[in-house]
Structure formats: structure tokens, C-alpha cells
Tab-separated table of C-alpha atoms and ligand atoms in Angstrom:
chain	number	residue	atom	x	y	z
A	1	MET	CA	-24.800	9.277	-14.505
A	2	ILE	CA	-22.176	7.811	-12.308
A	3	LEU	CA	-21.933	4.472	-10.084
A	4	ILE	CA	-20.273	4.897	-6.687
A	5	THR	CA	-20.143	2.225	-4.370
A	6	GLY	CA	-19.967	2.323	-0.706
A	7	GLY	CA	-21.845	5.266	-0.334
A	8	ALA	CA	-24.029	4.693	2.735
A	9	GLY	CA	-20.258	5.004	4.728
A	10	PHE	CA	-19.156	7.990	5.946
A	11	ILE	CA	-16.591	8.981	2.833
A	12	GLY	CA	-19.171	7.842	0.114
A	13	SER	CA	-22.240	9.098	1.508
A	14	ASN	CA	-20.736	12.712	1.879
A	15	PHE	CA	-20.332	12.676	-1.382
A	16	VAL	CA	-23.605	11.988	-2.510
A	17	LEU	CA	-25.202	15.012	-0.632
A	18	ASP	CA	-22.224	17.261	-1.780
A	19	TRP	CA	-22.739	16.391	-5.443
A	20	LEU	CA	-26.167	16.197	-5.505
A	21	ALA	CA	-26.097	19.503	-3.169
A	22	ASN	CA	-25.300	20.444	-6.942
A	23	PRO	CA	-28.511	21.068	-8.927
A	24	ALA	CA	-27.220	20.504	-12.424
A	25	ALA	CA	-25.367	16.792	-11.008
A	26	GLU	CA	-26.436	14.439	-13.433
A	27	GLY	CA	-27.504	11.430	-11.141
A	28	ILE	CA	-25.504	8.459	-9.023
A	29	ILE	CA	-26.360	4.849	-8.917
A	30	ASN	CA	-25.237	4.185	-4.865
A	31	LEU	CA	-24.185	0.540	-5.049
A	32	ASP	CA	-23.624	-0.675	-0.516
A	33	LYS	CA	-23.974	-3.722	1.041
A	34	LEU	CA	-24.555	-2.013	3.863
A	35	THR	CA	-22.708	-3.186	6.500
A	36	TYR	CA	-22.349	-2.250	9.651
A	37	ALA	CA	-20.777	1.027	8.212
A	38	GLY	CA	-23.433	1.798	5.892
A	39	ASN	CA	-26.048	3.241	6.956
A	40	LEU	CA	-28.949	4.970	4.959
A	41	ALA	CA	-30.420	7.385	7.737
A	42	ASN	CA	-26.816	9.544	6.309
A	43	LEU	CA	-29.007	9.771	2.720
A	44	GLU	CA	-32.629	10.900	4.630
A	45	SER	CA	-31.867	14.411	2.666
A	46	VAL	CA	-31.622	13.000	-0.531
A	47	LYS	CA	-34.603	9.933	-0.052
A	48	ASP	CA	-36.573	11.696	-2.535
A	49	ASP	CA	-34.540	12.720	-4.412
A	50	PRO	CA	-35.143	11.133	-8.275
A	51	ARG	CA	-31.300	11.693	-9.398
A	52	HIS	CA	-30.162	9.494	-6.315
A	53	VAL	CA	-31.082	5.142	-6.862
A	54	PHE	CA	-29.845	3.225	-4.615
A	55	ILE	CA	-29.393	-0.598	-4.610
A	56	HIS	CA	-28.014	-2.488	-1.803
A	57	GLY	CA	-25.533	-5.588	-3.054
A	58	ASP	CA	-21.872	-6.384	-3.049
A	59	ILE	CA	-19.220	-5.169	-5.077
A	60	GLY	CA	-18.540	-8.905	-5.452
A	61	ASP	CA	-21.626	-10.243	-7.223
A	62	LYS	CA	-21.077	-10.001	-10.948
A	63	GLU	CA	-23.933	-10.733	-11.920
A	64	LEU	CA	-24.937	-7.939	-10.283
A	65	VAL	CA	-22.668	-5.513	-10.877
A	66	GLY	CA	-22.948	-6.205	-14.366
A	67	LYS	CA	-26.226	-5.984	-15.240
A	68	LEU	CA	-26.168	-2.686	-12.538
A	69	LEU	CA	-23.937	-0.770	-15.385
A	70	LYS	CA	-25.764	-2.496	-18.418
A	71	GLN	CA	-28.859	-1.301	-17.455
A	72	TYR	CA	-27.693	2.669	-16.378
A	73	GLN	CA	-24.331	3.055	-18.790
A	74	PRO	CA	-22.521	5.232	-16.236
A	75	ARG	CA	-20.159	7.405	-17.563
A	76	ALA	CA	-17.605	6.543	-14.567
A	77	ILE	CA	-17.559	4.613	-11.243
A	78	ILE	CA	-16.254	5.712	-8.050
A	79	ASN	CA	-15.252	2.876	-5.487
A	80	PHE	CA	-15.981	3.694	-2.163
A	81	ALA	CA	-16.247	1.021	-0.106
A	82	ALA	CA	-14.407	-0.947	1.283
A	83	GLU	CA	-14.185	-1.971	5.153
A	84	SER	CA	-11.598	0.970	6.287
A	85	HIS	CA	-11.537	0.131	9.888
A	86	VAL	CA	-7.702	-0.873	10.718
A	87	ASP	CA	-8.687	-3.070	14.413
A	88	ARG	CA	-11.983	-5.307	12.855
A	89	SER	CA	-8.909	-5.486	10.053
A	90	ILE	CA	-6.759	-6.871	12.996
A	91	HIS	CA	-9.736	-9.041	15.344
A	92	GLY	CA	-10.711	-10.474	11.729
A	93	PRO	CA	-8.929	-10.109	8.235
A	94	ALA	CA	-11.256	-12.140	6.048
A	95	GLU	CA	-13.621	-9.830	5.117
A	96	PHE	CA	-11.131	-7.344	4.189
A	97	ILE	CA	-9.778	-9.643	1.622
A	98	ASP	CA	-12.909	-10.365	0.037
A	99	THR	CA	-13.881	-6.882	0.045
A	100	ASN	CA	-10.758	-4.940	-0.546
A	101	VAL	CA	-9.073	-7.214	-3.032
A	102	LEU	CA	-11.936	-9.586	-4.095
A	103	GLY	CA	-14.075	-6.937	-4.442
A	104	THR	CA	-12.268	-4.662	-6.004
A	105	PHE	CA	-11.124	-7.411	-8.847
A	106	ASN	CA	-14.951	-8.191	-9.274
A	107	LEU	CA	-15.531	-4.403	-9.707
A	108	LEU	CA	-12.384	-4.321	-12.365
A	109	GLU	CA	-13.401	-6.927	-14.692
A	110	CYS	CA	-16.980	-5.836	-15.096
A	111	ALA	CA	-16.503	-2.689	-15.747
A	112	ARG	CA	-14.241	-3.243	-18.192
A	113	GLU	CA	-15.898	-5.524	-20.119
A	114	TYR	CA	-19.109	-2.687	-19.879
A	115	TRP	CA	-15.785	-0.714	-21.106
A	116	GLY	CA	-15.196	-2.880	-24.135
A	117	ALA	CA	-18.281	-2.815	-25.003
A	118	LEU	CA	-18.935	1.341	-25.036
A	119	ALA	CA	-18.784	3.330	-27.942
A	120	GLU	CA	-15.485	5.365	-28.775
A	121	ALA	CA	-16.991	8.217	-27.202
A	122	GLU	CA	-17.946	6.969	-23.863
A	123	LYS	CA	-14.896	4.273	-23.886
A	124	GLU	CA	-12.823	7.552	-24.939
A	125	SER	CA	-14.060	9.403	-21.919
A	126	PHE	CA	-14.931	6.283	-18.948
A	127	ARG	CA	-13.273	6.724	-15.950
A	128	PHE	CA	-12.849	4.550	-13.398
A	129	HIS	CA	-11.838	5.571	-10.314
A	130	HIS	CA	-10.097	4.114	-7.136
A	131	VAL	CA	-10.875	5.920	-3.525
A	132	SER	CA	-7.391	4.761	-1.521
A	133	THR	CA	-5.709	5.586	1.309
A	134	ASP	CA	-2.417	7.405	2.908
A	135	GLU	CA	-1.850	3.613	4.759
A	136	VAL	CA	-0.816	1.815	2.076
A	137	TYR	CA	2.963	3.782	2.414
A	138	GLY	CA	3.594	2.092	5.881
A	139	SER	CA	4.255	4.360	8.058
A	140	LEU	CA	7.448	7.118	8.770
A	141	SER	CA	9.411	8.699	11.147
A	142	ALA	CA	9.451	11.821	12.515
A	143	THR	CA	11.872	13.392	10.591
A	144	ASP	CA	11.026	11.543	7.009
A	145	PRO	CA	9.543	13.580	4.627
A	146	ALA	CA	6.198	13.444	3.923
A	147	PHE	CA	4.560	11.004	1.701
A	148	THR	CA	4.828	11.336	-2.159
A	149	GLU	CA	3.521	9.558	-5.300
A	150	SER	CA	6.439	8.255	-5.584
A	151	ASN	CA	7.010	6.814	-2.247
A	152	PRO	CA	6.685	3.099	-2.201
A	153	TYR	CA	4.401	0.810	-0.854
A	154	GLU	CA	4.524	-0.532	2.530
A	155	PRO	CA	1.653	-2.076	3.979
A	156	ASN	CA	1.429	-2.380	8.270
A	157	SER	CA	-1.962	-3.838	8.572
A	158	PRO	CA	-4.392	-6.351	7.484
A	159	TYR	CA	-6.619	-3.351	6.223
A	160	SER	CA	-3.495	-1.213	4.553
A	161	ALA	CA	-2.060	-4.211	3.579
A	162	SER	CA	-5.870	-4.685	1.698
A	163	LYS	CA	-5.977	-1.541	0.130
A	164	ALA	CA	-1.982	-1.642	-1.260
A	165	ALA	CA	-3.680	-5.468	-2.918
A	166	SER	CA	-6.469	-3.250	-4.597
A	167	ASP	CA	-4.476	-0.313	-5.568
A	168	HIS	CA	-2.163	-2.448	-8.034
A	169	LEU	CA	-4.512	-4.118	-9.213
A	170	VAL	CA	-5.945	-1.061	-10.495
A	171	ARG	CA	-2.408	-0.045	-11.900
A	172	ALA	CA	-1.758	-3.162	-13.390
A	173	TRP	CA	-5.463	-3.382	-15.247
A	174	PHE	CA	-4.254	0.660	-16.658
A	175	HIS	CA	-0.922	-1.377	-18.057
A	176	THR	CA	-2.357	-4.012	-18.677
A	177	TYR	CA	-5.631	-3.312	-20.619
A	178	HIS	CA	-5.272	0.292	-20.866
A	179	PHE	CA	-8.768	0.609	-18.360
A	180	PRO	CA	-8.561	3.818	-17.671
A	181	VAL	CA	-7.987	4.461	-14.125
A	182	VAL	CA	-6.899	7.321	-11.520
A	183	THR	CA	-6.523	6.081	-8.128
A	184	THR	CA	-6.267	8.699	-5.005
A	185	ASN	CA	-4.402	8.283	-1.914
A	186	CYS	CA	-6.016	10.425	1.372
A	187	SER	CA	-5.077	10.463	4.551
A	188	ASN	CA	-7.434	10.620	7.945
A	189	ASN	CA	-10.790	11.884	7.137
A	190	TYR	CA	-12.894	13.355	9.736
A	191	GLY	CA	-16.557	14.893	9.439
A	192	PRO	CA	-20.586	14.130	9.582
A	193	TYR	CA	-21.673	10.762	9.739
A	194	HIS	CA	-18.480	8.874	10.627
A	195	PHE	CA	-19.395	6.160	12.160
A	196	PRO	CA	-17.884	6.450	16.070
A	197	GLU	CA	-14.986	3.277	15.657
A	198	LYS	CA	-12.909	5.498	14.790
A	199	LEU	CA	-10.656	8.385	16.577
A	200	ILE	CA	-12.628	11.686	16.240
A	201	PRO	CA	-16.287	10.210	16.262
A	202	LEU	CA	-15.697	7.830	19.209
A	203	VAL	CA	-14.136	11.062	21.925
A	204	ILE	CA	-16.493	13.167	21.365
A	205	LEU	CA	-18.879	10.728	21.697
A	206	ASN	CA	-17.692	9.645	24.952
A	207	ALA	CA	-16.765	12.309	25.929
A	208	LEU	CA	-20.465	13.984	25.897
A	209	ASN	CA	-21.332	9.925	27.620
A	210	SER	CA	-19.309	10.504	30.494
A	211	LYS	CA	-16.362	7.500	29.150
A	212	PRO	CA	-13.556	6.617	29.274
A	213	LEU	CA	-11.945	8.532	26.282
A	214	PRO	CA	-9.275	5.899	25.155
A	215	ILE	CA	-5.611	6.463	24.288
A	216	TYR	CA	-3.872	4.293	22.390
A	217	GLY	CA	-0.270	3.641	23.952
A	218	ASP	CA	0.823	7.099	24.476
A	219	GLY	CA	-1.088	9.464	22.494
A	220	GLN	CA	2.202	10.746	19.882
A	221	GLN	CA	1.034	8.822	17.097
A	222	ILE	CA	0.519	11.667	14.020
A	223	ARG	CA	-1.868	11.584	11.518
A	224	ASP	CA	-2.288	14.317	8.572
A	225	TRP	CA	-6.322	15.126	9.667
A	226	LEU	CA	-8.721	16.385	6.448
A	227	TYR	CA	-12.432	17.501	6.382
A	228	VAL	CA	-14.495	15.182	4.466
A	229	GLY	CA	-15.963	17.579	2.292
A	230	ASP	CA	-12.500	18.561	1.004
A	231	HIS	CA	-12.125	15.452	-0.074
A	232	CYS	CA	-14.656	14.893	-1.841
A	233	SER	CA	-14.173	17.723	-3.444
A	234	ALA	CA	-10.094	16.742	-4.431
A	235	ILE	CA	-12.654	13.633	-5.646
A	236	ARG	CA	-14.301	15.667	-8.189
A	237	GLU	CA	-11.369	17.891	-9.210
A	238	VAL	CA	-9.585	14.086	-9.477
A	239	LEU	CA	-12.374	12.861	-11.725
A	240	ALA	CA	-13.008	15.781	-13.541
A	241	LYS	CA	-8.931	16.455	-15.010
A	242	GLY	CA	-7.043	14.100	-13.071
A	243	LYS	CA	-3.991	12.269	-15.280
A	244	LEU	CA	-5.598	8.635	-16.850
A	245	GLY	CA	-3.606	6.029	-14.843
A	246	GLU	CA	-2.705	8.573	-12.591
A	247	THR	CA	-2.285	8.552	-8.242
A	248	TYR	CA	-3.218	11.235	-6.579
A	249	ASN	CA	-2.076	11.950	-2.635
A	250	ILE	CA	-5.065	14.067	-1.328
A	251	GLY	CA	-4.130	16.099	2.062
A	252	GLY	CA	-4.977	18.396	5.088
A	253	TRP	CA	-0.888	19.467	5.623
A	254	ASN	CA	-2.769	18.836	9.465
A	255	GLU	CA	-0.133	16.351	10.893
A	256	LYS	CA	-1.242	16.470	14.722
A	257	ALA	CA	-0.571	13.850	17.249
A	258	ASN	CA	-3.189	11.642	18.219
A	259	ILE	CA	-3.058	13.059	21.687
A	260	GLU	CA	-3.367	16.991	20.748
A	261	VAL	CA	-6.645	16.084	18.152
A	262	VAL	CA	-8.278	14.381	21.596
A	263	LYS	CA	-7.381	17.549	23.734
A	264	THR	CA	-8.693	19.402	20.688
A	265	ILE	CA	-12.135	18.226	21.300
A	266	CYS	CA	-11.685	18.270	24.893
A	267	SER	CA	-11.649	22.526	24.605
A	268	ILE	CA	-14.459	22.951	21.543
A	269	LEU	CA	-16.819	21.264	24.520
A	270	ASP	CA	-15.663	22.086	27.158
A	271	GLU	CA	-16.061	26.056	25.614
A	272	LEU	CA	-20.465	24.548	23.796
A	273	GLN	CA	-21.754	22.090	26.198
A	274	PRO	CA	-19.347	22.226	29.211
A	275	ARG	CA	-19.393	19.578	32.295
A	276	SER	CA	-22.347	19.651	34.624
A	277	ASP	CA	-19.327	19.385	37.295
A	278	GLY	CA	-17.285	22.632	35.649
A	279	LYS	CA	-14.633	20.310	35.302
A	280	SER	CA	-12.758	19.849	31.506
A	281	TYR	CA	-13.357	16.576	29.400
A	282	ALA	CA	-9.637	16.261	29.596
A	283	GLU	CA	-10.541	14.720	32.787
A	284	GLN	CA	-11.190	11.779	31.111
A	285	ILE	CA	-8.455	11.144	29.147
A	286	THR	CA	-7.237	7.415	29.725
A	287	PHE	CA	-4.421	5.948	28.740
A	288	VAL	CA	-4.632	2.337	27.056
A	289	LYS	CA	-3.813	-0.777	25.591
A	290	ASP	CA	-1.490	0.232	22.554
A	291	ARG	CA	-2.920	-1.007	18.776
A	292	PRO	CA	-0.642	-4.258	17.783
A	293	GLY	CA	2.108	-2.600	14.665
A	294	HIS	CA	0.630	0.706	15.236
A	295	ASP	CA	2.013	3.077	12.596
A	296	ARG	CA	3.545	5.904	14.102
A	297	ARG	CA	2.939	8.540	11.569
A	298	TYR	CA	1.308	9.736	8.779
A	299	ALA	CA	2.090	12.492	6.647
A	300	ILE	CA	0.701	13.279	2.972
A	301	ASP	CA	2.568	15.328	0.293
A	302	ALA	CA	-0.216	17.046	-1.754
A	303	SER	CA	1.599	19.428	-4.050
A	304	LYS	CA	1.379	16.926	-7.636
A	305	VAL	CA	-2.970	17.603	-6.877
A	306	GLU	CA	-2.373	21.280	-6.075
A	307	ARG	CA	-0.018	21.680	-8.357
A	308	GLU	CA	-1.675	19.964	-11.498
A	309	LEU	CA	-5.959	20.097	-10.901
A	310	GLY	CA	-4.958	23.373	-8.709
A	311	TRP	CA	-7.189	21.524	-5.856
A	312	ARG	CA	-6.902	23.379	-1.923
A	313	PRO	CA	-8.916	21.765	1.102
A	314	ALA	CA	-11.483	24.587	2.681
A	315	GLN	CA	-11.221	23.737	6.258
A	316	THR	CA	-7.607	24.002	7.919
A	317	PHE	CA	-8.406	21.763	11.401
A	318	GLU	CA	-9.426	24.037	13.261
A	319	THR	CA	-12.705	25.420	11.612
A	320	GLY	CA	-12.814	21.970	10.122
A	321	ILE	CA	-12.700	19.863	13.495
A	322	ARG	CA	-15.103	22.987	15.286
A	323	LYS	CA	-18.048	22.613	12.340
A	324	THR	CA	-16.993	18.353	12.800
A	325	VAL	CA	-17.809	19.009	16.987
A	326	GLN	CA	-21.247	21.371	16.160
A	327	TRP	CA	-22.060	18.698	14.365
A	328	TYR	CA	-22.517	15.419	16.763
A	329	LEU	CA	-23.878	18.228	19.033
A	330	ASP	CA	-26.387	19.045	16.824
A	331	ASN	CA	-27.791	15.327	15.598
A	332	PRO	CA	-28.358	13.741	18.452
A	333	ASP	CA	-31.317	11.000	16.912
A	334	TRP	CA	-28.587	9.818	14.462
A	335	ILE	CA	-25.917	9.107	17.327
A	336	LYS	CA	-28.848	7.459	18.867
A	337	GLY	CA	-29.865	4.969	15.875
A	338	VAL	CA	-25.743	4.749	15.303
A	339	VAL	CA	-24.573	3.533	18.976
A	340	SER	CA	-28.182	1.006	18.902
A	341	GLY	CA	-26.351	-0.928	16.418
A	342	SER	CA	-23.418	-3.660	16.103
A	343	TYR	CA	-21.161	-0.418	17.229
A	344	ARG	CA	-22.075	-2.102	20.937
A	345	ASP	CA	-21.063	-6.067	20.404
A	346	TRP	CA	-17.773	-4.408	19.001
A	347	LEU	CA	-17.133	-1.291	21.895
A	348	HIS	CA	-16.793	-4.496	23.970
A	349	LYS	CA	-14.835	-6.312	22.230
A	350	GLN	CA	-12.506	-3.811	21.691
A	351	TYR	CA	-11.834	-1.832	24.542
A	352	ASN	CA	-12.966	-5.058	27.744
B	1	NAD	P1	-16.760	3.357	5.444
B	1	NAD	O1	-16.686	2.081	6.269
B	1	NAD	O2	-17.151	4.430	6.521
B	1	NAD	O3	-17.924	3.465	4.512
B	1	NAD	C1	-17.302	1.704	3.217
B	1	NAD	C2	-18.981	1.465	3.097
B	1	NAD	O4	-18.484	0.961	2.125
B	1	NAD	C3	-19.838	1.378	4.036
B	1	NAD	O5	-21.049	2.225	3.615
B	1	NAD	C4	-20.214	-0.369	3.730
B	1	NAD	O6	-22.404	-0.484	3.975
B	1	NAD	C5	-19.985	0.048	2.119
B	1	NAD	N1	-19.524	-1.981	2.263
B	1	NAD	C6	-18.133	-2.598	2.478
B	1	NAD	N2	-17.850	-3.609	1.740
B	1	NAD	C7	-18.764	-3.570	0.455
B	1	NAD	C8	-19.467	-4.179	-0.526
B	1	NAD	N3	-18.709	-5.269	0.057
B	1	NAD	N4	-20.179	-4.273	-1.456
B	1	NAD	C9	-20.095	-2.418	-1.100
B	1	NAD	N5	-20.136	-2.090	-0.475
B	1	NAD	C10	-19.590	-2.275	0.581
B	1	NAD	O7	-15.712	3.704	5.201
B	1	NAD	P2	-15.400	5.461	4.646
B	1	NAD	O8	-14.313	5.578	5.724
B	1	NAD	O9	-16.371	6.086	3.669
B	1	NAD	O10	-14.009	5.393	3.234
B	1	NAD	C11	-14.374	4.980	2.365
B	1	NAD	C12	-13.401	4.729	1.495
B	1	NAD	O11	-12.209	5.596	1.373
B	1	NAD	C13	-12.563	3.120	1.675
B	1	NAD	O12	-11.778	2.570	0.421
B	1	NAD	C14	-11.023	3.898	2.507
B	1	NAD	O13	-10.903	3.104	2.319
B	1	NAD	C15	-10.859	5.402	1.872
B	1	NAD	N6	-10.823	6.103	2.558
B	1	NAD	C16	-10.832	6.126	4.498
B	1	NAD	C17	-10.140	7.061	4.969
B	1	NAD	C18	-11.249	7.915	6.283
B	1	NAD	O14	-10.008	8.586	7.069
B	1	NAD	N7	-12.388	7.253	6.733
B	1	NAD	C19	-9.089	7.407	4.409
B	1	NAD	C20	-8.807	7.688	3.281
B	1	NAD	C21	-9.326	6.593	2.462
B	2	DAU	O1	-5.565	7.214	7.252
B	2	DAU	C1	-5.889	7.294	6.235
B	2	DAU	C2	-6.870	5.758	7.426
B	2	DAU	O2	-7.127	7.342	8.309
B	2	DAU	C3	-8.269	5.165	6.649
B	2	DAU	O3	-7.436	3.823	5.564
B	2	DAU	C4	-9.404	4.093	7.815
B	2	DAU	O4	-10.023	3.529	6.357
B	2	DAU	C5	-9.315	4.925	8.705
B	2	DAU	O5	-10.173	4.473	9.549
B	2	DAU	C6	-8.663	6.460	9.047
B	2	DAU	O6	-7.111	5.350	9.988
B	2	DAU	P1	-6.398	5.297	11.351
B	2	DAU	O7	-6.926	3.972	12.061
B	2	DAU	O8	-5.396	6.003	11.360
B	2	DAU	O9	-7.868	5.773	12.149
B	2	DAU	P2	-8.673	5.610	13.795
B	2	DAU	O10	-9.445	6.732	13.893
B	2	DAU	O11	-8.796	4.002	14.089
B	2	DAU	O12	-7.156	5.975	14.731
B	2	DAU	C7	-6.919	7.418	14.793
B	2	DAU	C8	-5.819	7.448	15.423
B	2	DAU	O13	-6.105	7.389	16.548
B	2	DAU	C9	-4.505	5.989	15.454
B	2	DAU	O14	-3.413	5.792	15.430
B	2	DAU	C10	-5.165	5.325	17.016
B	2	DAU	C11	-5.649	6.116	17.486
B	2	DAU	N1	-6.879	5.964	18.522
B	2	DAU	C12	-8.069	5.312	18.080
B	2	DAU	C13	-8.932	4.786	18.680
B	2	DAU	C14	-9.985	4.370	17.599
B	2	DAU	C15	-6.963	6.245	19.809
B	2	DAU	O15	-5.569	6.623	20.164
B	2	DAU	N2	-8.041	5.399	20.446
B	2	DAU	C16	-8.792	5.196	19.630
B	2	DAU	O16	-9.404	3.977	20.269
């Protein structure tokens, strides 16, 4: 078995679904605290699959994590669990420190203890895969080269600082204890089951609900977008073949300005579900106050993972964003469930 954390969130649940789509795949223990971002509806299609065991709990709970490791004897741990939203980290950073820093620390310590007691062969093959972000590298100017694995860490938000701290812990556990880790630093993901606090799902839902499409500042900030299924395939590849102690940047070579992303979504919606008044959804675009400390540009140089592990993204931005918009149009029940939750309170706090 493998143990994953945060597997009811956006990327984690996509990972579970993709993993179990392979009939030969091992089972998954899925430990998730079910914060506002964790949603068991994402895992509805595997609820009767005996290979998937869901455990409601916190990565910071030493007793629980220790017990799970003892009971299920996983050959690997993939740590997706995190507080992941930059804007929320600006409003309230404490939970980011608790989960991203202290939670990762606890997971590392429990896993190190478990690993230390394994027989030699299992010890040798064990992996701790830490899922991280490109935001740890800070912000690029328009002409800077894309982030490579040797860029210095320059996190600018409470979220990215907490992820950077967790990356440092993971690195130190390898160097000090020879604990077998790999880390991936990925760019912005999008796709099915994306919680609508993040730009792409927020814009799709607001467009369909005749609401403003909020663009922070001048909308010229650049993100490097990767379809979530491609992130999941990269993680599988790194877990299987990555070198211990190494970090791998994962990205889709898809740098886009936010305004361009929003206009693309509008034009796909104009085609797939035109507004009743015949006007474009782009009419709903509204420029709002900028995010404090807003990073201007992220870009990932993914040549290391491509060269050394042979990984390539399957989707371009054009194919991935179309699939994503279509998924939201096809899944109104999932949307209803999400929108009726604490998401409403968050929208009020952020945009009023
Ligand atoms: P998400 O916010 O959608 O999901 C996070 C999940 O972790 C939720 O299910 C939540 O319930 C769970 N969780 C939070 N605190 C927990 C705790 N203390 N114990 C157990 N579970 C807990 O996040 P996501 O977008 O799926 O991101 C997953 C990981 O990938 C994060 O580590 C994030 O930093 C990283 N990442 C995300 C992106 C992106 O674009 N979304 C890009 C690169 C890296
Ligand atoms: O780069 C990887 C990171 O991408 C992950 O580590 C984070 O977990 C993930 O949330 C994401 O962070 P961003 O801050 O880039 O994503 P978000 O969707 O919040 O914002 C994308 C861009 O769009 C960003 O420049 C801010 C802008 N934006 C966002 C929202 C929610 C707007 O202009 N309007 C909005 O309403």
C-alpha cells in the first residue's frame, strides 16, 4: 500500500482517482483532515473500491499517524496535505504554519521512526514524496529565465514561506538522517474538482452565475499552468524513478497572463454555453484591488524531470482548459455541494 495525505483535496483526489484507474495499482490509505478544501464528493466514484481506505485525521496527530503506519505498513508516503490558498494565508497564516510546517514535521518524524524499524529490503525501497510548489522560488521579472531546481528560495507570502519551510525540513531529514525523500515543486494546476476559491474555477462559476469575474490589479501577472492529470503522472514517475534527496520542478511550459486565462475561459463558455443575451462572458470581467505582495510571474523549467525521468505533460493549455470548462458544465451537482458550504463565508470576506 501507499499512504497519501490530503487525498480529498483538489490534486490529492485527482491523484487517487488516476491511481486507482489502473487495475494493477496497490491500495491507498488516504489521510485527510477534511478542512473546507477537503471534499469526499471528489472520491464518490471510488467509495466502494476496497483498495481505497479513507481516514479522517490530521497529519499533525502523532498517535494517529504512528498507528496508521504500523497497521498498514506502506511502502511510500506522498504528502499532499496543506493549506494551499495564498489569499487565505494573508488573512490568517496560523493554520498554514500548523499544517504545512508543524504537520509536515510530525509526518516526517513518524515516518522516520517507522522506516528505521523496517527490514533492510523495505527500508531500501521506502519513499517519502513531498509535494511542493514553485512559489517557494519567489517572483520573476518578465525577462528572467524560468525557475530551475537550483534557484534560491525567496518565498513572498505566508503560504509560500510555510511551504518553503516544509521543503527545508524534508531536505534536512535526507541529509541528516538519510531518510529517503524526493520533493516535487509544481506550477499552477487546474482541472476537475478544483475548489472555486482559485482563479480558474472561480471564474467559470462566477461567469455561469452572472457574477463579476474579479481580476486582481492589472491582470498581467503570469502563472505557468499545468493540467492536474499531468501533475499526477509526474508524481507517479518521480515516485517510481526519482533519485533520493533530489527535487524536481514540474510544469507545463504554459505561461499565461491572468487576463488571458480569463478571456480564454470566457470564449470557451461563449461557444459551449452562450449567455442568453448574446453578449460575451468577458463583459463580466471586473478589475479589483490587488493581492498584497502579489508575485508577478512564475515560470517552471521542467527540463530536469523530462530529461532524467522521461516525463512529459499530455495536455497543452488549450486542450486542458477546454476539458476543464466542460467538466464544470457537466458536474452541476458537485458544484452545488461545494457552493453551499463555507465557501460562501470566504467569498464575503474576500470580495466585500
Ligand atoms: P487543496 O487545498 O485543494 O487540498 C488540501 C487537502 O489537504 C484538503 O483535502 C484538506 O482537507 C487536506 N488537509 C489540510 N490540512 C490537513 C491536515 N492538517 N491533515 C490532513 N489533511 C489536511 O490543495 P491542492 O491544491 O490539492 O494542493 C495539494 C498540494 O499540492 C499542496 O501541498 C500544495 O501546496 C501543492 N501544490 C498545489 C498546486 C496547485 O496549483 N493547487 C501547485 C503546486 C503544488
Ligand atoms: O504556483 C503554484 C500555486 O498555485 C500553488 O502552490 C497554490 O497552492 C495555488 O493556490 C496556486 O497559487 P496562486 O496564488 O497562483 O493561485 P490562484 O488561483 O489563487 O491565483 C492565480 C492568479 O490569479 C494569481 O496571480 C492571483 C490571480 N487571481 C486570483 C483570484 C482568486 C485573480 O486575479 N483574481 C482572483 O479572484
